[in-house]
JSON list of C-alpha atoms in Angstrom, two decimals:
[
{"chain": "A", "resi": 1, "resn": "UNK", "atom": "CA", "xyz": [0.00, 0.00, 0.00]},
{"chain": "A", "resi": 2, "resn": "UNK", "atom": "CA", "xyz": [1.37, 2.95, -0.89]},
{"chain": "A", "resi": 3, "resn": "UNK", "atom": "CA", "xyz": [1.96, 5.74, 1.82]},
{"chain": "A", "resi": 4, "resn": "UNK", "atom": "CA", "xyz": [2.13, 9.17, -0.84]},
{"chain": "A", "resi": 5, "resn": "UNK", "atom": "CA", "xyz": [-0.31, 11.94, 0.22]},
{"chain": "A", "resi": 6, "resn": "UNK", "atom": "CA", "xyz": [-1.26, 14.70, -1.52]},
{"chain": "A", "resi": 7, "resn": "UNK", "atom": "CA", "xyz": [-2.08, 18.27, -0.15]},
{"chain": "A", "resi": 8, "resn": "UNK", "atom": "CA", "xyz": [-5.34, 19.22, -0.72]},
{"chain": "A", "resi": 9, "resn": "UNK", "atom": "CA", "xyz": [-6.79, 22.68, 0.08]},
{"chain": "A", "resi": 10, "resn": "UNK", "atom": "CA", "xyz": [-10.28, 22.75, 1.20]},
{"chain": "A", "resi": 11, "resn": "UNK", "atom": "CA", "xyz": [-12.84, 25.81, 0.65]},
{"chain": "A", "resi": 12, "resn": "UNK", "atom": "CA", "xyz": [-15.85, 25.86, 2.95]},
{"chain": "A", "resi": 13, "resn": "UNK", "atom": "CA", "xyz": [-18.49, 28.87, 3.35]},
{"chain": "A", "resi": 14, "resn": "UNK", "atom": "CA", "xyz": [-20.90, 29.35, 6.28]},
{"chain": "A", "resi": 15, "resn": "UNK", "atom": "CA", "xyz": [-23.25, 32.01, 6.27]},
{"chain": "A", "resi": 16, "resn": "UNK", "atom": "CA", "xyz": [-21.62, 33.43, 3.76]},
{"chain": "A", "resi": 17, "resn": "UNK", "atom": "CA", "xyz": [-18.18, 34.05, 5.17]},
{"chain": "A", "resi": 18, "resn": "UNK", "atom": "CA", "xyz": [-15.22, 31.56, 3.10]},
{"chain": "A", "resi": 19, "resn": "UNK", "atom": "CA", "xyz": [-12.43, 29.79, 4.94]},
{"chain": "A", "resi": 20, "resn": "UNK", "atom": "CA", "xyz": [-9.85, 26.69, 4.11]},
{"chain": "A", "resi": 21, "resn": "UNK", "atom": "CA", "xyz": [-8.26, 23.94, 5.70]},
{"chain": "A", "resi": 22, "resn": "UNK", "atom": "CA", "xyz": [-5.09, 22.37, 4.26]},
{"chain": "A", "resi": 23, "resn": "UNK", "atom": "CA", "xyz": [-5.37, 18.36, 4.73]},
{"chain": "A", "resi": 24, "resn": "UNK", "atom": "CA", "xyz": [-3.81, 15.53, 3.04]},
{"chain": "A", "resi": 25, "resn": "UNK", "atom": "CA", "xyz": [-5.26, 12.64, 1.32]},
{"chain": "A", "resi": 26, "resn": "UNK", "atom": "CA", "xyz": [-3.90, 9.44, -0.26]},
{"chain": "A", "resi": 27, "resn": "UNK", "atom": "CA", "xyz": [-2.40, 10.07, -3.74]},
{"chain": "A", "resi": 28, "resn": "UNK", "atom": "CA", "xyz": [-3.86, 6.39, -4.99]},
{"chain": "A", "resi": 29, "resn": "UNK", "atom": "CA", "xyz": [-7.54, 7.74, -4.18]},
{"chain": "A", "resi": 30, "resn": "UNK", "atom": "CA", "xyz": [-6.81, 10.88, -6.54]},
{"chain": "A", "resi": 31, "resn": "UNK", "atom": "CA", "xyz": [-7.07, 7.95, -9.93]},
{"chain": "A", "resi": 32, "resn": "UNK", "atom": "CA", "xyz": [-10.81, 6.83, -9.16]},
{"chain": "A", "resi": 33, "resn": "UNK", "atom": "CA", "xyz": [-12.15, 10.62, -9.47]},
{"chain": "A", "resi": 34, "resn": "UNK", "atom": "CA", "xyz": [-12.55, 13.06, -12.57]},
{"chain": "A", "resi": 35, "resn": "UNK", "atom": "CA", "xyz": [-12.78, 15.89, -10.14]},
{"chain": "A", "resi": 36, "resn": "UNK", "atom": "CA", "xyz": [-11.33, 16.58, -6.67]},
{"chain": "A", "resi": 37, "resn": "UNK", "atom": "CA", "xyz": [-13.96, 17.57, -5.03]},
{"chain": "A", "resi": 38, "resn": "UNK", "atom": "CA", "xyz": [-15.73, 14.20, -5.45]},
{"chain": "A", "resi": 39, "resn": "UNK", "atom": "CA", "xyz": [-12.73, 12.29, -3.94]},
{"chain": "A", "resi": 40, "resn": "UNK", "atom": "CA", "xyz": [-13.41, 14.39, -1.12]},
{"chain": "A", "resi": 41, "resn": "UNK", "atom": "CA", "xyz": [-16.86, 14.01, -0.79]},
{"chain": "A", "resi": 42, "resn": "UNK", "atom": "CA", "xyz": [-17.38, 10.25, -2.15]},
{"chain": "A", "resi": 43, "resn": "UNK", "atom": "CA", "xyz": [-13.61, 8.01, -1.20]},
{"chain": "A", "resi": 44, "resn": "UNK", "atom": "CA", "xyz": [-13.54, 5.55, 1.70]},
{"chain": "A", "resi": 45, "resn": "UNK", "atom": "CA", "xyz": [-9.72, 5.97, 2.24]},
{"chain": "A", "resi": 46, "resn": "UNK", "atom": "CA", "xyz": [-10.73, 9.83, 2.06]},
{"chain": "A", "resi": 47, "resn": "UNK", "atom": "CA", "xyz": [-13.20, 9.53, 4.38]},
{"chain": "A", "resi": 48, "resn": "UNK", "atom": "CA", "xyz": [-11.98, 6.96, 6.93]},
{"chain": "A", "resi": 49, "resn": "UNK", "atom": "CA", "xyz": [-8.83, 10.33, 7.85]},
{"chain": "A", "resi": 50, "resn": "UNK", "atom": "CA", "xyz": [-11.12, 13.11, 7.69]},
{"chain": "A", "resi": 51, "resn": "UNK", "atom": "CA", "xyz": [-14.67, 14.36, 9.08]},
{"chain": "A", "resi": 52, "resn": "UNK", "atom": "CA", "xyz": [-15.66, 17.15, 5.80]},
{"chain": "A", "resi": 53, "resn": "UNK", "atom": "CA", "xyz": [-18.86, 19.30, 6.16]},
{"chain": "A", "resi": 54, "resn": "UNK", "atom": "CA", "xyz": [-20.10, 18.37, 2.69]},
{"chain": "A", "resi": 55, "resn": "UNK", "atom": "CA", "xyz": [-22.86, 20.72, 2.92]},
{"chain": "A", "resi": 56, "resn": "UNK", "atom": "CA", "xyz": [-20.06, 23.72, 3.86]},
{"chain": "A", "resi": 57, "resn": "UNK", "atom": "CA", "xyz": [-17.34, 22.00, 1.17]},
{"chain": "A", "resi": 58, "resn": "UNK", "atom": "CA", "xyz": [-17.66, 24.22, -1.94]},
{"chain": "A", "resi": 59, "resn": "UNK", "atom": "CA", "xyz": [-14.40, 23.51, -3.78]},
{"chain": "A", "resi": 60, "resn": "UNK", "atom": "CA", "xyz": [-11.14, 21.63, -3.35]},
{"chain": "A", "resi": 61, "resn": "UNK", "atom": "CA", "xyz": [-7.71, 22.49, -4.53]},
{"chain": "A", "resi": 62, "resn": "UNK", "atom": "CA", "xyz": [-4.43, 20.40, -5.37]},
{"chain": "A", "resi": 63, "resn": "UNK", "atom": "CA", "xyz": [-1.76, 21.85, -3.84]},
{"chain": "A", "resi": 64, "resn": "UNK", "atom": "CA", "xyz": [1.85, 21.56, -5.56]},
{"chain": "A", "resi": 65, "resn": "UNK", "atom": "CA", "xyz": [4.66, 21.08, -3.64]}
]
């Protein structure tokens, strides 16, 4: 099993005010998804590290090293 990560930066909004969160996911779970944002929402591996507000979650970001 590989061990890469890859930074992710997370955009949420509540009552209309924008913030982010910088987490890391699994690299592997990036190759099931078209978009970012539905790895977030949708992957088990994704999932199982992090707790996301899905309803607040409004876009996601690849970070490059």
């Amino acid at each position: 099993m590989s061990r890469k990560k890859a930074k992710v930066r997370l955009l949420f909004v509540d009552e209309g005010s924008y913030h982010h969160e910088e987490v890391e996911i699994p690299r592997k779970a990036l190759d099931a998804y078209d978009r970012l944002i539905d790895c977030v929402r949708e992957d088990p591996a994704v999932l199982k590290q992090l707790h996301v507000d899905v309803d607040r979650l409004c876009a996601a970001y690849l970070v490059e090293d």
